[in-house]
Amino acid sequence: MKYTLSRSFVKNTKRKLIGVMIFCVSVGGLLAYRGILGLDYQVVIGGYLLWIGYRQKAQLTYWNNTNDLIFLETDKSSMTVSDPRESRVMDIESVDKVVLQKIRGKVNSIVFHANDGDIKKLQGFDDMDDIAEKIKDMFGEEKIKAASFFHH
């Protein structure tokens, strides 16, 4: 089965990137300006914040160009998340435990704990409840744990 990213997840991610970018560029620009006037250490901090703001712009461009091209595919033995840069495959046999994180009764994210200590988190796809049901079928009830957040 093939799943795509949810529109609300993409919108929230873009909103966060824009907020961080605006903060870094405005504070970084102010610090760089004040540092140049006084030949102070603030130039370095301002320059670093401006660089972070620039990187956020690059991330935003990436999300704008590729959000429709990110997919989750599942089959009986593996799960694959693919985007234009790469495909990441997780073998079902390598997973020790799966945690379904729920908010308001709906699955918000799924955390996979691998045999080698690696932890992977899956979130932001359409039909997360359907994905959770498919994962229950793939792993069995003994490896699945449900966790709830205390949100209203």
CSV table of C-alpha atoms in Angstrom, one decimal:
chain,number,residue,atom,x,y,z
A,1,MET,CA,0.0,0.0,0.0
A,2,LYS,CA,1.2,3.5,-0.8
A,3,TYR,CA,0.6,6.5,1.6
A,4,THR,CA,1.3,10.2,1.0
A,5,LEU,CA,2.1,13.1,3.4
A,6,SER,CA,-0.9,14.8,5.0
A,7,ARG,CA,-1.6,18.4,3.8
A,8,SER,CA,-2.0,19.5,7.5
A,9,PHE,CA,1.4,18.1,8.4
A,10,VAL,CA,3.1,19.8,5.4
A,11,LYS,CA,1.4,23.1,6.2
A,12,ASN,CA,2.5,22.9,9.9
A,13,THR,CA,6.0,22.0,8.9
A,14,LYS,CA,6.2,25.0,6.5
A,15,ARG,CA,4.8,27.3,9.1
A,16,LYS,CA,7.5,26.2,11.6
A,17,LEU,CA,10.2,26.7,9.0
A,18,ILE,CA,9.0,30.2,8.2
A,19,GLY,CA,8.7,31.2,11.9
A,20,VAL,CA,12.3,30.0,12.6
A,21,MET,CA,13.5,31.7,9.4
A,22,ILE,CA,11.9,35.1,10.2
A,23,PHE,CA,13.2,34.9,13.8
A,24,CYS,CA,16.8,34.1,12.8
A,25,VAL,CA,16.9,36.6,10.0
A,26,SER,CA,15.5,39.5,12.1
A,27,VAL,CA,17.5,38.8,15.2
A,28,GLY,CA,20.6,37.9,13.3
A,29,GLY,CA,20.3,41.0,11.2
A,30,LEU,CA,19.9,43.2,14.2
A,31,LEU,CA,22.8,41.6,16.1
A,32,ALA,CA,25.1,41.8,13.0
A,33,TYR,CA,24.2,45.5,12.5
A,34,ARG,CA,24.8,46.3,16.2
A,35,GLY,CA,28.0,44.3,16.2
A,36,ILE,CA,29.3,46.1,13.1
A,37,LEU,CA,28.6,49.5,14.7
A,38,GLY,CA,30.4,48.5,17.9
A,39,LEU,CA,33.0,46.0,16.5
A,40,ASP,CA,31.7,43.5,18.9
A,41,TYR,CA,31.1,39.7,19.2
A,42,GLN,CA,27.5,40.2,18.1
A,43,VAL,CA,28.7,40.2,14.5
A,44,VAL,CA,29.6,36.5,14.9
A,45,ILE,CA,26.3,35.6,16.6
A,46,GLY,CA,24.3,37.6,14.1
A,47,GLY,CA,26.1,36.0,11.1
A,48,TYR,CA,25.4,32.6,12.5
A,49,LEU,CA,21.7,33.3,13.0
A,50,LEU,CA,21.6,34.7,9.4
A,51,TRP,CA,23.2,31.5,8.2
A,52,ILE,CA,20.6,29.4,10.1
A,53,GLY,CA,17.8,31.6,8.5
A,54,TYR,CA,19.3,30.9,5.1
A,55,ARG,CA,19.3,27.1,5.8
A,56,GLN,CA,15.7,27.3,6.8
A,57,LYS,CA,14.9,28.9,3.5
A,58,ALA,CA,16.6,26.0,1.8
A,59,GLN,CA,14.6,23.6,3.8
A,60,LEU,CA,11.4,25.5,2.9
A,61,THR,CA,12.3,25.3,-0.8
A,62,TYR,CA,12.9,21.5,-0.4
A,63,TRP,CA,9.4,21.1,1.2
A,64,ASN,CA,7.7,23.1,-1.5
A,65,ASN,CA,9.3,21.1,-4.3
A,66,THR,CA,9.1,17.6,-2.8
A,67,ASN,CA,6.1,17.3,-0.5
A,68,ASP,CA,4.0,15.6,-3.2
A,69,LEU,CA,6.9,13.1,-3.9
A,70,ILE,CA,7.3,11.6,-0.4
A,71,PHE,CA,5.7,8.2,0.0
A,72,LEU,CA,5.4,5.4,2.5
A,73,GLU,CA,5.1,1.9,1.0
A,74,THR,CA,4.4,-1.2,3.0
A,75,ASP,CA,4.6,-4.9,2.2
A,76,LYS,CA,4.8,-8.1,4.2
A,77,SER,CA,8.5,-7.9,5.0
A,78,SER,CA,9.5,-4.2,4.9
A,79,MET,CA,8.5,-0.5,5.0
A,80,THR,CA,10.0,2.0,2.6
A,81,VAL,CA,9.9,5.8,2.9
A,82,SER,CA,11.0,7.4,-0.3
A,83,ASP,CA,11.6,10.9,-1.5
A,84,PRO,CA,13.5,12.3,-4.5
A,85,ARG,CA,16.8,12.2,-2.7
A,86,GLU,CA,16.7,8.6,-1.3
A,87,SER,CA,14.7,5.7,-0.2
A,88,ARG,CA,14.9,4.3,3.4
A,89,VAL,CA,14.0,0.7,3.9
A,90,MET,CA,13.2,-0.8,7.3
A,91,ASP,CA,13.1,-4.6,7.5
A,92,ILE,CA,10.3,-5.9,9.7
A,93,GLU,CA,12.5,-8.5,11.3
A,94,SER,CA,14.9,-5.8,12.7
A,95,VAL,CA,12.2,-4.3,14.9
A,96,ASP,CA,11.9,-5.2,18.6
A,97,LYS,CA,9.0,-2.9,19.7
A,98,VAL,CA,6.5,-0.5,18.1
A,99,VAL,CA,4.9,2.3,20.0
A,100,LEU,CA,1.7,3.9,18.7
A,101,GLN,CA,1.5,7.5,20.0
A,102,LYS,CA,-2.1,8.7,20.2
A,103,ILE,CA,-3.6,12.2,20.7
A,104,ARG,CA,-7.4,12.4,21.1
A,105,GLY,CA,-7.8,8.8,20.2
A,106,LYS,CA,-6.1,9.1,16.8
A,107,VAL,CA,-2.6,7.8,16.0
A,108,ASN,CA,-0.3,10.8,15.7
A,109,SER,CA,3.0,9.0,15.2
A,110,ILE,CA,4.5,5.5,15.3
A,111,VAL,CA,7.9,4.8,16.9
A,112,PHE,CA,9.9,1.8,15.9
A,113,HIS,CA,12.6,0.4,18.2
A,114,ALA,CA,15.1,-1.7,16.3
A,115,ASN,CA,17.2,-4.6,17.6
A,116,ASP,CA,20.4,-2.6,17.2
A,117,GLY,CA,19.1,0.3,19.3
A,118,ASP,CA,18.1,2.5,16.4
A,119,ILE,CA,14.8,4.4,16.9
A,120,LYS,CA,12.7,5.6,13.9
A,121,LYS,CA,9.6,7.8,14.1
A,122,LEU,CA,6.9,7.8,11.4
A,123,GLN,CA,4.5,10.7,11.4
A,124,GLY,CA,2.7,13.1,9.1
A,125,PHE,CA,1.1,10.6,6.6
A,126,ASP,CA,-2.5,10.5,5.6
A,127,ASP,CA,-4.5,7.7,7.3
A,128,MET,CA,-2.2,7.1,10.2
A,129,ASP,CA,-4.9,5.0,11.9
A,130,ASP,CA,-4.9,2.7,8.8
A,131,ILE,CA,-1.1,2.5,8.8
A,132,ALA,CA,-1.3,1.6,12.5
A,133,GLU,CA,-3.8,-1.2,11.7
A,134,LYS,CA,-1.5,-2.5,9.0
A,135,ILE,CA,1.5,-2.4,11.3
A,136,LYS,CA,-0.5,-4.4,13.9
A,137,ASP,CA,-1.1,-7.1,11.3
A,138,MET,CA,2.6,-7.0,10.3
A,139,PHE,CA,4.1,-7.2,13.8
A,140,GLY,CA,1.5,-8.9,15.9
A,141,GLU,CA,0.0,-7.5,19.2
A,142,GLU,CA,2.9,-8.7,21.4
A,143,LYS,CA,5.3,-6.1,19.9
A,144,ILE,CA,2.8,-3.2,19.9
A,145,LYS,CA,2.4,-0.7,22.7
A,146,ALA,CA,-0.1,2.2,22.7
A,147,ALA,CA,0.9,5.4,24.4
A,148,SER,CA,-1.4,8.4,24.9
A,149,PHE,CA,-0.5,12.0,25.4
A,150,PHE,CA,-2.6,14.0,27.8
A,151,HIS,CA,-3.9,16.6,25.4
A,152,HIS,CA,-7.4,17.9,25.1
